[in-house]
Short mmCIF file of C-alpha atoms in Angstrom, two decimals:
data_model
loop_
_atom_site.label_atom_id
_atom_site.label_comp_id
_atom_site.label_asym_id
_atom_site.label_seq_id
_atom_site.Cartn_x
_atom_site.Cartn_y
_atom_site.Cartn_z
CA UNK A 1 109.54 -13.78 114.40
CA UNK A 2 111.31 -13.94 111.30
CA UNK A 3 112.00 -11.84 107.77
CA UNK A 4 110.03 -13.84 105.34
CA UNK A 5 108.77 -12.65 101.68
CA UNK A 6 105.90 -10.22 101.21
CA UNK A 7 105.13 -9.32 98.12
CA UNK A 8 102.36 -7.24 95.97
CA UNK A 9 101.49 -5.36 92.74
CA UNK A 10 99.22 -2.12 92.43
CA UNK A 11 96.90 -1.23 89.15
CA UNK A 12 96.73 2.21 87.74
CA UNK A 13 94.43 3.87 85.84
CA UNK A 14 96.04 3.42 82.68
CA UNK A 15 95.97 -0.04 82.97
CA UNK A 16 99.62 -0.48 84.04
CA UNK A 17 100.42 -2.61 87.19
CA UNK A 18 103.54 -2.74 89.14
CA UNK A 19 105.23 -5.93 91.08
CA UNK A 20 106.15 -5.08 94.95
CA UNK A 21 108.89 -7.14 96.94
CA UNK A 22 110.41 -6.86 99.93
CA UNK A 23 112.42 -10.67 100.13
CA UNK A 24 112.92 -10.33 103.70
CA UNK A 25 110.74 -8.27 105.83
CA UNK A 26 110.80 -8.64 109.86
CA UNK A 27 107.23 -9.75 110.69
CA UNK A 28 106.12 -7.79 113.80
CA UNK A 29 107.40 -3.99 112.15
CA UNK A 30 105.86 -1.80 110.17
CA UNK A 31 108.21 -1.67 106.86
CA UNK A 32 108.05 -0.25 103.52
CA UNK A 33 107.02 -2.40 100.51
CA UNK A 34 108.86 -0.98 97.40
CA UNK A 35 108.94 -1.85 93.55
CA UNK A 36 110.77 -5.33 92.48
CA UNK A 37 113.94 -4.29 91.34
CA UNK A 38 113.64 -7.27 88.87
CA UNK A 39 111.22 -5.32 86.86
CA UNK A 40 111.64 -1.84 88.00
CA UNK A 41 115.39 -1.76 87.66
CA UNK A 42 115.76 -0.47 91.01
CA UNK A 43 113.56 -0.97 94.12
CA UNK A 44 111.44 2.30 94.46
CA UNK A 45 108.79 4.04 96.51
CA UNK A 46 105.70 4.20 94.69
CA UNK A 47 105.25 7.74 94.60
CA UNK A 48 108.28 7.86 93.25
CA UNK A 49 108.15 5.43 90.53
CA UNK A 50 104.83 6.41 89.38
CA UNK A 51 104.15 10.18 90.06
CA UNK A 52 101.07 11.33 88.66
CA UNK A 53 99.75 8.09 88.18
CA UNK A 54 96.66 7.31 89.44
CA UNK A 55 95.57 3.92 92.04
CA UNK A 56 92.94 1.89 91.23
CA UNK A 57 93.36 -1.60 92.88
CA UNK A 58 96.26 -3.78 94.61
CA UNK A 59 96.76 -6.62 97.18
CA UNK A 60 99.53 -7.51 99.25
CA UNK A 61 100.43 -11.04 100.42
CA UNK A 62 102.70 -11.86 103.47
CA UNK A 63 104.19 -15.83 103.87
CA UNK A 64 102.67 -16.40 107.23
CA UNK A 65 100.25 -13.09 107.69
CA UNK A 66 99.44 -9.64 106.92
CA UNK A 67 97.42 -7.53 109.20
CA UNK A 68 97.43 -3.95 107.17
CA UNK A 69 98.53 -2.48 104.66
CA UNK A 70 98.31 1.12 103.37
CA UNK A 71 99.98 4.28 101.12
CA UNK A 72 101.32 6.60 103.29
CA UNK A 73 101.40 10.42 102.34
CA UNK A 74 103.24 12.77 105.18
CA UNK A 75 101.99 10.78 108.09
CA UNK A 76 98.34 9.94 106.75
CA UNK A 77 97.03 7.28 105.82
CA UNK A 78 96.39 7.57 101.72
CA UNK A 79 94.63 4.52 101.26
CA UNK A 80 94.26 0.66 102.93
CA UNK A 81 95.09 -1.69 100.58
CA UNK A 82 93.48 -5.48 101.01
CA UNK A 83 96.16 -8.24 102.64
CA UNK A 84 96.34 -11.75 102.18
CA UNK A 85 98.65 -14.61 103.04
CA UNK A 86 100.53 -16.04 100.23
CA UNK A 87 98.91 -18.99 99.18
CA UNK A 88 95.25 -17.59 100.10
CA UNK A 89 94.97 -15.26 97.45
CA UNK A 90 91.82 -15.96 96.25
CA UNK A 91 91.07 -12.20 94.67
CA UNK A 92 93.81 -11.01 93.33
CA UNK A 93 94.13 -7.34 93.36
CA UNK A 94 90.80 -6.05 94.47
CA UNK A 95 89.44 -2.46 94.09
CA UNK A 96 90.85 0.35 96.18
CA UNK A 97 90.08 3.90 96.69
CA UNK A 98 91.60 5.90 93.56
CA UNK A 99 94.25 7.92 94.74
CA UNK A 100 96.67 10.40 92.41
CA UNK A 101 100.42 9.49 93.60
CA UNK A 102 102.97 12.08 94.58
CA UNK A 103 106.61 11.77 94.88
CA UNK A 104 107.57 10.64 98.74
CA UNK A 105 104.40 8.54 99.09
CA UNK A 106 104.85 4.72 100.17
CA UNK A 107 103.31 1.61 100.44
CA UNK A 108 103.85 0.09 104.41
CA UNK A 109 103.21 -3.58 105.58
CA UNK A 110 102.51 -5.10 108.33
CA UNK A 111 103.72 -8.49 107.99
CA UNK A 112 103.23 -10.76 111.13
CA UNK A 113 103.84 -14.19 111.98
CA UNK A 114 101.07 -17.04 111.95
CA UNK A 115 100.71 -17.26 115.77
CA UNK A 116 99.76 -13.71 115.90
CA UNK A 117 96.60 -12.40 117.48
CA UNK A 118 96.68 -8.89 116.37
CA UNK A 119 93.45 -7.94 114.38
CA UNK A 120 92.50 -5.08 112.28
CA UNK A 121 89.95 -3.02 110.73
CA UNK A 122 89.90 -0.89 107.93
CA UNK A 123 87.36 1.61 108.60
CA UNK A 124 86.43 3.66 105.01
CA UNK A 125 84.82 6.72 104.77
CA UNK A 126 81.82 8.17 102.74
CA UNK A 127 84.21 11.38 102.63
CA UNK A 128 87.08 9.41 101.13
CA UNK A 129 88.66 8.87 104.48
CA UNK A 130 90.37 5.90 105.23
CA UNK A 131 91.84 4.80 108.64
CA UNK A 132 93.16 1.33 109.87
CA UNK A 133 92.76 0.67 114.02
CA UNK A 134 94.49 -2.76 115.18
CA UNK A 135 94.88 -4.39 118.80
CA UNK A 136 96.92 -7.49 119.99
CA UNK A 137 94.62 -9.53 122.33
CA UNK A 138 96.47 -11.06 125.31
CA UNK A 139 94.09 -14.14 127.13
CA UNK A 140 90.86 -13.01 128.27
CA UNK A 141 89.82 -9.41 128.02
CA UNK A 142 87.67 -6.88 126.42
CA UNK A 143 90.65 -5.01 123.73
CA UNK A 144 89.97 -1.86 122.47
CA UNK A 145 90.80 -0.95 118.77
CA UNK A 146 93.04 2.15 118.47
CA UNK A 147 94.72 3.75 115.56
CA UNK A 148 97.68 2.97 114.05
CA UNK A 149 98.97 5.85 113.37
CA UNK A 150 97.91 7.48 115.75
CA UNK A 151 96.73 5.36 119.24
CA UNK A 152 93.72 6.88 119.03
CA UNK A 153 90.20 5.47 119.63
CA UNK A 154 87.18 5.46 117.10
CA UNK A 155 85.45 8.38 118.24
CA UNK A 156 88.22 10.70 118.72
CA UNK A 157 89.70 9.44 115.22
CA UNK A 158 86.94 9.58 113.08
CA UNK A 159 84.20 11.74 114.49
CA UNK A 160 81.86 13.31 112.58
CA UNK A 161 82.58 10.66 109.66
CA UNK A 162 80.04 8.08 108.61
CA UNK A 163 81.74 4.59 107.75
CA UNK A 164 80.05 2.56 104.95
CA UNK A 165 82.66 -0.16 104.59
CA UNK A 166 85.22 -2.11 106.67
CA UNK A 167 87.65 -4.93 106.51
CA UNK A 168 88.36 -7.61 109.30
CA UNK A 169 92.01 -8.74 109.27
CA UNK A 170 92.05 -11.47 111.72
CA UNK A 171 94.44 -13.78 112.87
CA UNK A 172 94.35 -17.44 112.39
CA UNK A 173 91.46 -20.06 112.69
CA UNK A 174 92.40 -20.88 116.43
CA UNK A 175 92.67 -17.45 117.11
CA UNK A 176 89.49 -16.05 115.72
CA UNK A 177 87.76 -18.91 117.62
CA UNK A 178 88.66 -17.40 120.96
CA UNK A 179 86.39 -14.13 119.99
CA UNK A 180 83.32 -13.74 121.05
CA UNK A 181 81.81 -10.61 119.95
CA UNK A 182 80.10 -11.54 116.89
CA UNK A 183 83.66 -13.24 116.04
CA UNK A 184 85.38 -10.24 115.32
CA UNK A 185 84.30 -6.47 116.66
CA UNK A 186 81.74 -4.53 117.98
CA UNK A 187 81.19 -0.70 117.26
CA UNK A 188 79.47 1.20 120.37
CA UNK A 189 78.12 4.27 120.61
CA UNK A 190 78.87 6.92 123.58
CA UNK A 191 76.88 4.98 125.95
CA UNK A 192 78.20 1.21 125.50
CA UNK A 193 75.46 0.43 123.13
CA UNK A 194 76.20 -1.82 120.06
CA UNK A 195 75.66 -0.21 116.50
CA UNK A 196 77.73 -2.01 114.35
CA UNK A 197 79.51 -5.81 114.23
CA UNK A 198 81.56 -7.55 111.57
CA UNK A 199 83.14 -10.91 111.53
CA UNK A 200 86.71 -11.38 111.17
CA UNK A 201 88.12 -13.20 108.18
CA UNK A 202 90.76 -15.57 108.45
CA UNK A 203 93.73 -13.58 106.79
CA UNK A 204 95.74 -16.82 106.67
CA UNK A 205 93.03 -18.91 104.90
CA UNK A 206 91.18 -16.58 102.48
CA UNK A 207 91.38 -13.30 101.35
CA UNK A 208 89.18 -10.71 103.41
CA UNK A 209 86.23 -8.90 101.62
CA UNK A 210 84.44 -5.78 102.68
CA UNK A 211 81.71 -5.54 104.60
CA UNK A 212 78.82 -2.88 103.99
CA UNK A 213 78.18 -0.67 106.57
CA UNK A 214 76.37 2.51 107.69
CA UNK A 215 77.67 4.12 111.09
CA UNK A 216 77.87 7.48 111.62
CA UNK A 217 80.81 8.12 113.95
CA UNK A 218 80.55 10.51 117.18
CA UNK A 219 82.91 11.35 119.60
CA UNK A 220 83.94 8.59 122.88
CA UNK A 221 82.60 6.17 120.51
CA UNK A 222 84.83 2.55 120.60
CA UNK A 223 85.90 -0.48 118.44
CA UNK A 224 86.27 -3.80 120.44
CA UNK A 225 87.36 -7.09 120.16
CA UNK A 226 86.67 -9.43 123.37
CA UNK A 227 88.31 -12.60 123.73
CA UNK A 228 87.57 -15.34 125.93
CA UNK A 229 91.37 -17.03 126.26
#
């Protein structure tokens, strides 16, 4: 692993957009993405360079890879924001869910290195909640998804919510090849029965894109990813 260059911007409301570096952040831990102190003066949180403002899109890019990426408010997740790898932007900042800032939230990366397997999903809410689950697959084995804020599973994390869009963050070409459900994950009910899939997108080649979905979310309810190597 190594610090490499992640950097970002996030549209407001008002049609203002701020630039986001971090010149070298350790891939592998989840770090804070501030304002570019080349534009901003100094580097700042982005609650607290733009209280009050409102979010209405961003993107953040990592060198090698980005797996998530979010605004944090007092140990919640805000909102996800889309990742990309530099190089494979291919949308630009792309809609996100419009959020009024407050001084002490932040925007946290998690920038990893290209030979990473860790995947992610965002899961987004029809109530306006938005949570991220990741696992690192290790050779063959069925991986459950949990939270990353809190280790939790699906079910216990979002039950009584009904998803209707998610991201795949997945890890390179090679990598994505050793999946095999439905190249990405599998949502299952109580009982081990499928009722939801979504491929993963290659983070390193081309910027992910949501995927439409409709699952109503009940508790003991799972997210997997199952890899064959």
């Amino acid at each position: 692993m190594a610090n490499v260059q992640v950097t970002g911007s996030i549209r407001f409301s008002d049609g203002s957009s701020v630039p986001l570096l971090n010149a070298a952040m350790a891939e592998g831990t989840l770090t804070e993405l501030q304002t570019d102190s080349g534009f901003t003066t100094v580097a700042q949180g982005i609650g607290s360079y733009a209280p009050g403002k409102t979010v209405v899109a961003g993107s953040v890019a990592a060198a090698n890879n980005a797996s998530y990426a979010y605004i944090l408010r007092q140990g919640v997740i805000l909102a996800t924001i889309p990742v990309a790898a530099a190089g494979a932007v291919n949308n630009g900042q792309m809609p996100m869910k419009n959020v009024r800032l407050m001084p002490g939230d932040t925007v946290q990366v998690m920038a990893v290195t290209a030979a990473d397997r860790e995947i992610s999903v965002y899961a987004h809410c029809t109530d306006g909640t938005q949570q991220i689950f990741a696992v690192t697959p290790s050779g063959a084995a069925t991986n459950t998804l949990t939270s990353v804020i809190t280790g939790n599973g699906l079910g216990e994390t979002l039950q009584g919510k009904t998803i209707n869009e998610v991201y795949v963050n997945g890890p390179s070409a090679a990598n994505v090849a050793k999946i095999s459900s439905a190249g990405g994950v599998v949502f299952l009910d109580a009982q081990g029965s499928p009722i939801g899939a979504a491929h993963a997108s290659v983070v390193a080649a081309a910027q992910p894109k949501p995927v439409a979905f409709n699952t109503r979310v009940a508790l003991n309810f799972a997210l997997q990813c199952v890899t064959t190597s």
